mmCIF file of C-alpha atoms in Angstrom:
data_model
loop_
_atom_site.group_PDB
_atom_site.id
_atom_site.type_symbol
_atom_site.label_atom_id
_atom_site.label_comp_id
_atom_site.label_asym_id
_atom_site.label_seq_id
_atom_site.Cartn_x
_atom_site.Cartn_y
_atom_site.Cartn_z
ATOM 1 C CA GLN A 1 -11.402 -90.123 -36.068
ATOM 2 C CA VAL A 2 -12.195 -93.499 -34.202
ATOM 3 C CA GLN A 3 -15.233 -95.387 -35.498
ATOM 4 C CA LEU A 4 -17.005 -98.378 -34.086
ATOM 5 C CA GLN A 5 -19.431 -100.757 -35.998
ATOM 6 C CA GLU A 6 -21.458 -103.623 -34.514
ATOM 7 C CA SER A 7 -22.310 -106.702 -36.280
ATOM 8 C CA GLY A 8 -23.970 -110.210 -35.751
ATOM 9 C CA PRO A 9 -27.349 -111.777 -35.853
ATOM 10 C CA GLY A 10 -30.504 -109.616 -35.842
ATOM 11 C CA LEU A 11 -32.561 -112.559 -34.590
ATOM 12 C CA VAL A 12 -31.608 -115.041 -31.659
ATOM 13 C CA LYS A 13 -34.037 -117.658 -30.356
ATOM 14 C CA PRO A 14 -34.962 -117.766 -26.811
ATOM 15 C CA SER A 15 -32.328 -119.963 -24.571
ATOM 16 C CA GLN A 16 -29.494 -119.418 -27.239
ATOM 17 C CA THR A 17 -26.568 -117.382 -27.113
ATOM 18 C CA LEU A 18 -26.527 -113.894 -28.418
ATOM 19 C CA SER A 19 -23.250 -112.969 -29.921
ATOM 20 C CA LEU A 20 -22.143 -109.544 -31.421
ATOM 21 C CA THR A 21 -18.689 -108.160 -32.657
ATOM 22 C CA CYS A 22 -17.650 -104.470 -32.619
ATOM 23 C CA THR A 23 -15.012 -103.371 -35.130
ATOM 24 C CA VAL A 24 -12.808 -100.491 -34.151
ATOM 25 C CA SER A 25 -11.428 -98.337 -36.986
ATOM 26 C CA GLY A 26 -9.328 -95.094 -37.235
ATOM 27 C CA GLY A 27 -6.966 -96.322 -34.492
ATOM 28 C CA SER A 28 -5.491 -99.299 -32.810
ATOM 29 C CA ILE A 29 -8.021 -100.935 -30.163
ATOM 30 C CA SER A 30 -4.741 -101.321 -28.166
ATOM 31 C CA SER A 31 -3.497 -97.660 -28.420
ATOM 32 C CA GLY A 32 -4.262 -95.583 -25.357
ATOM 33 C CA SER A 33 -5.729 -96.726 -22.008
ATOM 34 C CA TYR A 34 -9.119 -97.257 -23.173
ATOM 35 C CA TYR A 35 -11.783 -99.733 -21.950
ATOM 36 C CA TRP A 36 -14.120 -100.965 -24.466
ATOM 37 C CA SER A 37 -18.091 -101.470 -23.582
ATOM 38 C CA TRP A 38 -21.195 -102.887 -24.484
ATOM 39 C CA ILE A 39 -24.440 -101.022 -23.641
ATOM 40 C CA ARG A 40 -27.997 -101.839 -24.574
ATOM 41 C CA GLN A 41 -31.283 -100.087 -24.928
ATOM 42 C CA PRO A 42 -34.750 -101.903 -25.005
ATOM 43 C CA ALA A 43 -37.310 -100.120 -27.310
ATOM 44 C CA GLY A 44 -38.459 -96.903 -25.966
ATOM 45 C CA LYS A 45 -36.385 -97.316 -22.648
ATOM 46 C CA GLY A 46 -33.156 -96.287 -21.117
ATOM 47 C CA LEU A 47 -29.798 -97.075 -21.566
ATOM 48 C CA GLU A 48 -28.263 -100.143 -19.517
ATOM 49 C CA TRP A 49 -24.438 -100.763 -19.391
ATOM 50 C CA ILE A 50 -23.470 -104.604 -19.940
ATOM 51 C CA GLY A 51 -19.683 -104.618 -19.198
ATOM 52 C CA ARG A 52 -16.484 -103.711 -20.470
ATOM 53 C CA ILE A 53 -12.906 -105.010 -21.483
ATOM 54 C CA TYR A 54 -9.570 -103.620 -21.229
ATOM 55 C CA THR A 55 -7.081 -104.788 -24.229
ATOM 56 C CA SER A 56 -5.178 -106.865 -21.496
ATOM 57 C CA GLY A 57 -8.115 -108.837 -21.368
ATOM 58 C CA SER A 58 -9.542 -107.725 -17.964
ATOM 59 C CA THR A 59 -13.051 -107.384 -17.751
ATOM 60 C CA ASN A 60 -15.750 -105.793 -15.629
ATOM 61 C CA TYR A 61 -19.493 -106.960 -15.913
ATOM 62 C CA ASN A 62 -22.777 -105.358 -14.766
ATOM 63 C CA PRO A 63 -23.872 -107.759 -11.781
ATOM 64 C CA SER A 64 -27.198 -108.107 -13.066
ATOM 65 C CA LEU A 65 -26.239 -109.628 -16.282
ATOM 66 C CA LYS A 66 -22.793 -111.119 -15.088
ATOM 67 C CA SER A 67 -23.753 -114.745 -14.863
ATOM 68 C CA ARG A 68 -24.809 -114.792 -18.537
ATOM 69 C CA VAL A 69 -21.869 -112.331 -20.011
ATOM 70 C CA THR A 70 -18.665 -112.843 -21.658
ATOM 71 C CA ILE A 71 -16.652 -109.931 -23.461
ATOM 72 C CA SER A 72 -13.639 -110.839 -25.310
ATOM 73 C CA VAL A 73 -10.977 -108.893 -27.280
ATOM 74 C CA ASP A 74 -9.096 -109.716 -30.654
ATOM 75 C CA THR A 75 -6.360 -107.040 -30.813
ATOM 76 C CA SER A 76 -5.238 -108.699 -34.158
ATOM 77 C CA LYS A 77 -8.570 -107.917 -35.746
ATOM 78 C CA ASN A 78 -9.092 -104.741 -33.803
ATOM 79 C CA GLN A 79 -12.362 -106.273 -32.668
ATOM 80 C CA PHE A 80 -14.231 -106.766 -29.381
ATOM 81 C CA SER A 81 -16.946 -109.330 -28.751
ATOM 82 C CA LEU A 82 -20.133 -109.836 -26.389
ATOM 83 C CA LYS A 83 -21.655 -113.127 -25.640
ATOM 84 C CA LEU A 84 -25.124 -113.362 -23.774
ATOM 85 C CA SER A 85 -26.274 -116.766 -23.059
ATOM 86 C CA SER A 86 -29.702 -118.128 -22.248
ATOM 87 C CA VAL A 87 -31.613 -115.135 -23.746
ATOM 88 C CA THR A 88 -35.063 -114.287 -23.278
ATOM 89 C CA ALA A 89 -37.455 -111.821 -24.765
ATOM 90 C CA ALA A 90 -36.089 -109.370 -22.066
ATOM 91 C CA ASP A 91 -33.015 -109.201 -23.772
ATOM 92 C CA THR A 92 -34.429 -107.633 -27.028
ATOM 93 C CA ALA A 93 -32.635 -104.220 -27.699
ATOM 94 C CA VAL A 94 -30.368 -102.311 -29.472
ATOM 95 C CA TYR A 95 -27.001 -103.229 -28.494
ATOM 96 C CA TYR A 96 -24.271 -100.553 -28.609
ATOM 97 C CA CYS A 97 -20.627 -100.825 -28.500
ATOM 98 C CA ALA A 98 -18.473 -97.722 -27.163
ATOM 99 C CA ARG A 99 -15.257 -96.531 -26.273
ATOM 100 C CA ASP A 100 -14.904 -95.868 -22.527
ATOM 101 C CA VAL A 101 -12.284 -93.293 -21.204
ATOM 102 C CA PRO A 102 -10.686 -94.488 -17.994
ATOM 103 C CA ASN A 103 -10.170 -91.888 -15.147
ATOM 104 C CA GLY A 104 -13.775 -90.403 -15.969
ATOM 105 C CA ASP A 105 -15.683 -93.365 -17.080
ATOM 106 C CA TYR A 106 -17.394 -92.043 -19.698
ATOM 107 C CA PHE A 107 -18.183 -93.234 -23.434
ATOM 108 C CA ASP A 108 -16.886 -90.718 -26.183
ATOM 109 C CA TYR A 109 -17.326 -92.732 -29.223
ATOM 110 C CA TRP A 110 -20.234 -95.201 -29.816
ATOM 111 C CA GLY A 111 -21.350 -97.510 -32.730
ATOM 112 C CA GLN A 112 -24.532 -96.820 -34.566
ATOM 113 C CA GLY A 113 -26.034 -99.861 -32.860
ATOM 114 C CA THR A 114 -27.711 -103.237 -33.857
ATOM 115 C CA LEU A 115 -31.128 -104.437 -33.233
ATOM 116 C CA VAL A 116 -31.323 -107.778 -31.956
ATOM 117 C CA THR A 117 -34.643 -109.493 -31.245
ATOM 118 C CA VAL A 118 -35.182 -112.707 -29.217
ATOM 119 C CA SER A 119 -38.000 -114.535 -30.624
ATOM 120 C CA SER A 120 -38.830 -118.216 -31.828
ATOM 121 C CA GLN B 1 -35.726 -98.479 -12.307
ATOM 122 C CA SER B 2 -32.869 -96.270 -13.025
ATOM 123 C CA VAL B 3 -30.272 -95.698 -10.206
ATOM 124 C CA LEU B 4 -30.085 -91.931 -11.536
ATOM 125 C CA THR B 5 -33.359 -90.192 -11.502
ATOM 126 C CA GLN B 6 -34.209 -87.669 -14.379
ATOM 127 C CA PRO B 7 -37.621 -85.970 -15.142
ATOM 128 C CA PRO B 8 -39.352 -88.045 -18.077
ATOM 129 C CA SER B 9 -39.858 -84.757 -20.138
ATOM 130 C CA VAL B 10 -39.232 -81.127 -20.237
ATOM 131 C CA SER B 11 -40.152 -78.485 -22.838
ATOM 132 C CA GLY B 12 -39.343 -74.990 -24.012
ATOM 133 C CA ALA B 13 -39.737 -72.284 -26.673
ATOM 134 C CA PRO B 14 -37.299 -71.725 -28.972
ATOM 135 C CA GLY B 15 -34.704 -69.169 -27.803
ATOM 136 C CA GLN B 16 -35.735 -70.197 -24.038
ATOM 137 C CA ARG B 17 -33.351 -71.937 -21.367
ATOM 138 C CA VAL B 18 -34.221 -75.297 -19.946
ATOM 139 C CA THR B 19 -32.690 -77.342 -17.417
ATOM 140 C CA ILE B 20 -32.444 -81.129 -16.843
ATOM 141 C CA SER B 21 -31.929 -82.672 -13.461
ATOM 142 C CA CYS B 22 -30.190 -85.759 -12.315
ATOM 143 C CA THR B 23 -30.429 -87.017 -9.046
ATOM 144 C CA GLY B 24 -28.348 -89.525 -7.623
ATOM 145 C CA SER B 25 -27.325 -90.785 -4.122
ATOM 146 C CA SER B 26 -24.323 -91.052 -1.731
ATOM 147 C CA SER B 27 -22.931 -94.314 -3.599
ATOM 148 C CA ASN B 28 -22.652 -92.651 -7.000
ATOM 149 C CA ILE B 29 -22.748 -88.927 -7.646
ATOM 150 C CA GLY B 30 -22.548 -88.133 -3.806
ATOM 151 C CA ALA B 31 -19.260 -90.264 -3.512
ATOM 152 C CA GLY B 32 -17.475 -87.854 -5.889
ATOM 153 C CA TYR B 33 -17.952 -89.698 -9.188
ATOM 154 C CA ASP B 34 -18.296 -87.366 -12.420
ATOM 155 C CA VAL B 35 -21.571 -86.999 -14.219
ATOM 156 C CA HIS B 36 -21.607 -87.142 -17.936
ATOM 157 C CA TRP B 37 -24.565 -86.310 -20.369
ATOM 158 C CA TYR B 38 -25.507 -87.650 -23.772
ATOM 159 C CA GLN B 39 -27.695 -86.529 -26.597
ATOM 160 C CA GLN B 40 -29.823 -89.198 -28.443
ATOM 161 C CA LEU B 41 -31.557 -87.802 -31.516
ATOM 162 C CA PRO B 42 -34.365 -89.745 -32.818
ATOM 163 C CA GLY B 43 -33.008 -93.309 -34.188
ATOM 164 C CA THR B 44 -29.421 -92.541 -33.674
ATOM 165 C CA ALA B 45 -26.863 -93.580 -30.925
ATOM 166 C CA PRO B 46 -26.229 -91.502 -28.177
ATOM 167 C CA LYS B 47 -23.622 -88.680 -28.551
ATOM 168 C CA LEU B 48 -21.262 -87.344 -25.787
ATOM 169 C CA LEU B 49 -22.464 -83.834 -24.738
ATOM 170 C CA ILE B 50 -20.753 -83.290 -21.256
ATOM 171 C CA TYR B 51 -17.981 -85.069 -19.570
ATOM 172 C CA GLY B 52 -16.445 -84.680 -16.162
ATOM 173 C CA ASN B 53 -19.572 -82.765 -14.937
ATOM 174 C CA SER B 54 -18.928 -79.727 -17.005
ATOM 175 C CA ASN B 55 -16.612 -80.187 -20.037
ATOM 176 C CA ARG B 56 -17.739 -80.068 -23.524
ATOM 177 C CA PRO B 57 -16.053 -82.195 -26.568
ATOM 178 C CA SER B 58 -14.801 -80.411 -29.239
ATOM 179 C CA GLY B 59 -17.844 -79.351 -31.395
ATOM 180 C CA VAL B 60 -20.604 -79.245 -28.706
ATOM 181 C CA PRO B 61 -21.969 -75.494 -28.802
ATOM 182 C CA ASP B 62 -21.550 -73.381 -25.579
ATOM 183 C CA ARG B 63 -25.151 -73.396 -25.360
ATOM 184 C CA PHE B 64 -24.803 -76.606 -23.513
ATOM 185 C CA SER B 65 -23.584 -76.482 -19.771
ATOM 186 C CA GLY B 66 -23.398 -78.821 -16.828
ATOM 187 C CA SER B 67 -22.882 -78.565 -13.262
ATOM 188 C CA LYS B 68 -22.658 -80.940 -10.215
ATOM 189 C CA SER B 69 -23.407 -80.353 -6.582
ATOM 190 C CA GLY B 70 -24.176 -82.904 -3.774
ATOM 191 C CA THR B 71 -25.939 -85.886 -5.063
ATOM 192 C CA SER B 72 -27.455 -84.090 -7.959
ATOM 193 C CA ALA B 73 -26.171 -82.707 -11.502
ATOM 194 C CA SER B 74 -27.890 -80.450 -13.988
ATOM 195 C CA LEU B 75 -27.761 -80.096 -17.743
ATOM 196 C CA ALA B 76 -28.568 -76.392 -18.969
ATOM 197 C CA ILE B 77 -29.516 -75.545 -22.386
ATOM 198 C CA THR B 78 -29.594 -71.945 -23.339
ATOM 199 C CA GLY B 79 -30.873 -70.361 -26.806
ATOM 200 C CA LEU B 80 -33.147 -73.521 -27.516
ATOM 201 C CA GLN B 81 -33.330 -74.460 -30.970
ATOM 202 C CA ALA B 82 -35.505 -77.145 -32.699
ATOM 203 C CA GLU B 83 -32.549 -79.411 -33.502
ATOM 204 C CA ASP B 84 -32.200 -79.722 -29.754
ATOM 205 C CA GLU B 85 -35.401 -81.700 -29.508
ATOM 206 C CA ALA B 86 -33.824 -85.084 -28.399
ATOM 207 C CA ASP B 87 -33.415 -87.363 -25.486
ATOM 208 C CA TYR B 88 -30.845 -86.625 -22.690
ATOM 209 C CA TYR B 89 -29.238 -89.060 -20.524
ATOM 210 C CA CYS B 90 -27.178 -88.653 -17.564
ATOM 211 C CA GLN B 91 -24.425 -90.995 -16.576
ATOM 212 C CA SER B 92 -22.284 -91.601 -13.656
ATOM 213 C CA TYR B 93 -20.434 -94.629 -11.360
ATOM 214 C CA ASP B 94 -21.789 -96.612 -8.711
ATOM 215 C CA SER B 95 -20.416 -99.733 -6.957
ATOM 216 C CA SER B 96 -18.003 -100.462 -9.965
ATOM 217 C CA LEU B 97 -20.463 -100.225 -12.992
ATOM 218 C CA ALA B 98 -21.805 -97.479 -15.134
ATOM 219 C CA VAL B 99 -25.245 -96.163 -14.346
ATOM 220 C CA PHE B 100 -27.480 -94.103 -16.405
ATOM 221 C CA GLY B 101 -30.497 -92.022 -15.761
ATOM 222 C CA GLY B 102 -33.976 -92.791 -17.265
ATOM 223 C CA GLY B 103 -33.535 -90.273 -19.766
ATOM 224 C CA THR B 104 -35.244 -86.987 -20.396
ATOM 225 C CA LYS B 105 -37.151 -86.183 -23.645
ATOM 226 C CA LEU B 106 -36.808 -82.541 -24.585
ATOM 227 C CA THR B 107 -39.649 -80.970 -26.614
ATOM 228 C CA VAL B 108 -39.026 -77.808 -28.469
ATOM 229 C CA LEU B 109 -42.430 -76.174 -28.795
#
């Protein structure tokens, strides 16, 4: 059973960079032809896809966030990471990592989510 | 404003059948991209409920079913149970990015 777990600071100051890591267990991040995605959800609102990475390192980003987002992968640690720069209060949300099934583009496994608050 | 449109809320009594619609456009659902559905119980992460328009992952009761036609899709829940009270989201693909509906809150009366 694949499990994902987000980790990182719960509080980030405005204009700084939000950094989160997702640790995958129960299987190798490199096995199978999966993408690995980040999705966020502001309190009381819907889901927004941020972007994804393949274990080769190729990435796709949401155009609305592309200028501020970097997703990377460390296969040796079975982890992938999110960096979001120049954050504002609008970036306050629960951030989820998820496994992205290609040729269908749906998310079959999700982390429990981590709340990141942007505030001084 | 979400790319995919869902009703904000639906409700039904235990044992009844409810449906949740998801309306897209010619650039996403109408372009042939599959629709997927997620259930989000209060305070938890979304859980895959239906994938590929009408397929259920292992462990999802057959009370849940999905369909797609044209630029829209629907999630049907039969034999409504109190534990089905949750937020439901549809998801598809559009212009190289995953897109979600705004979510529908299901209340079991």
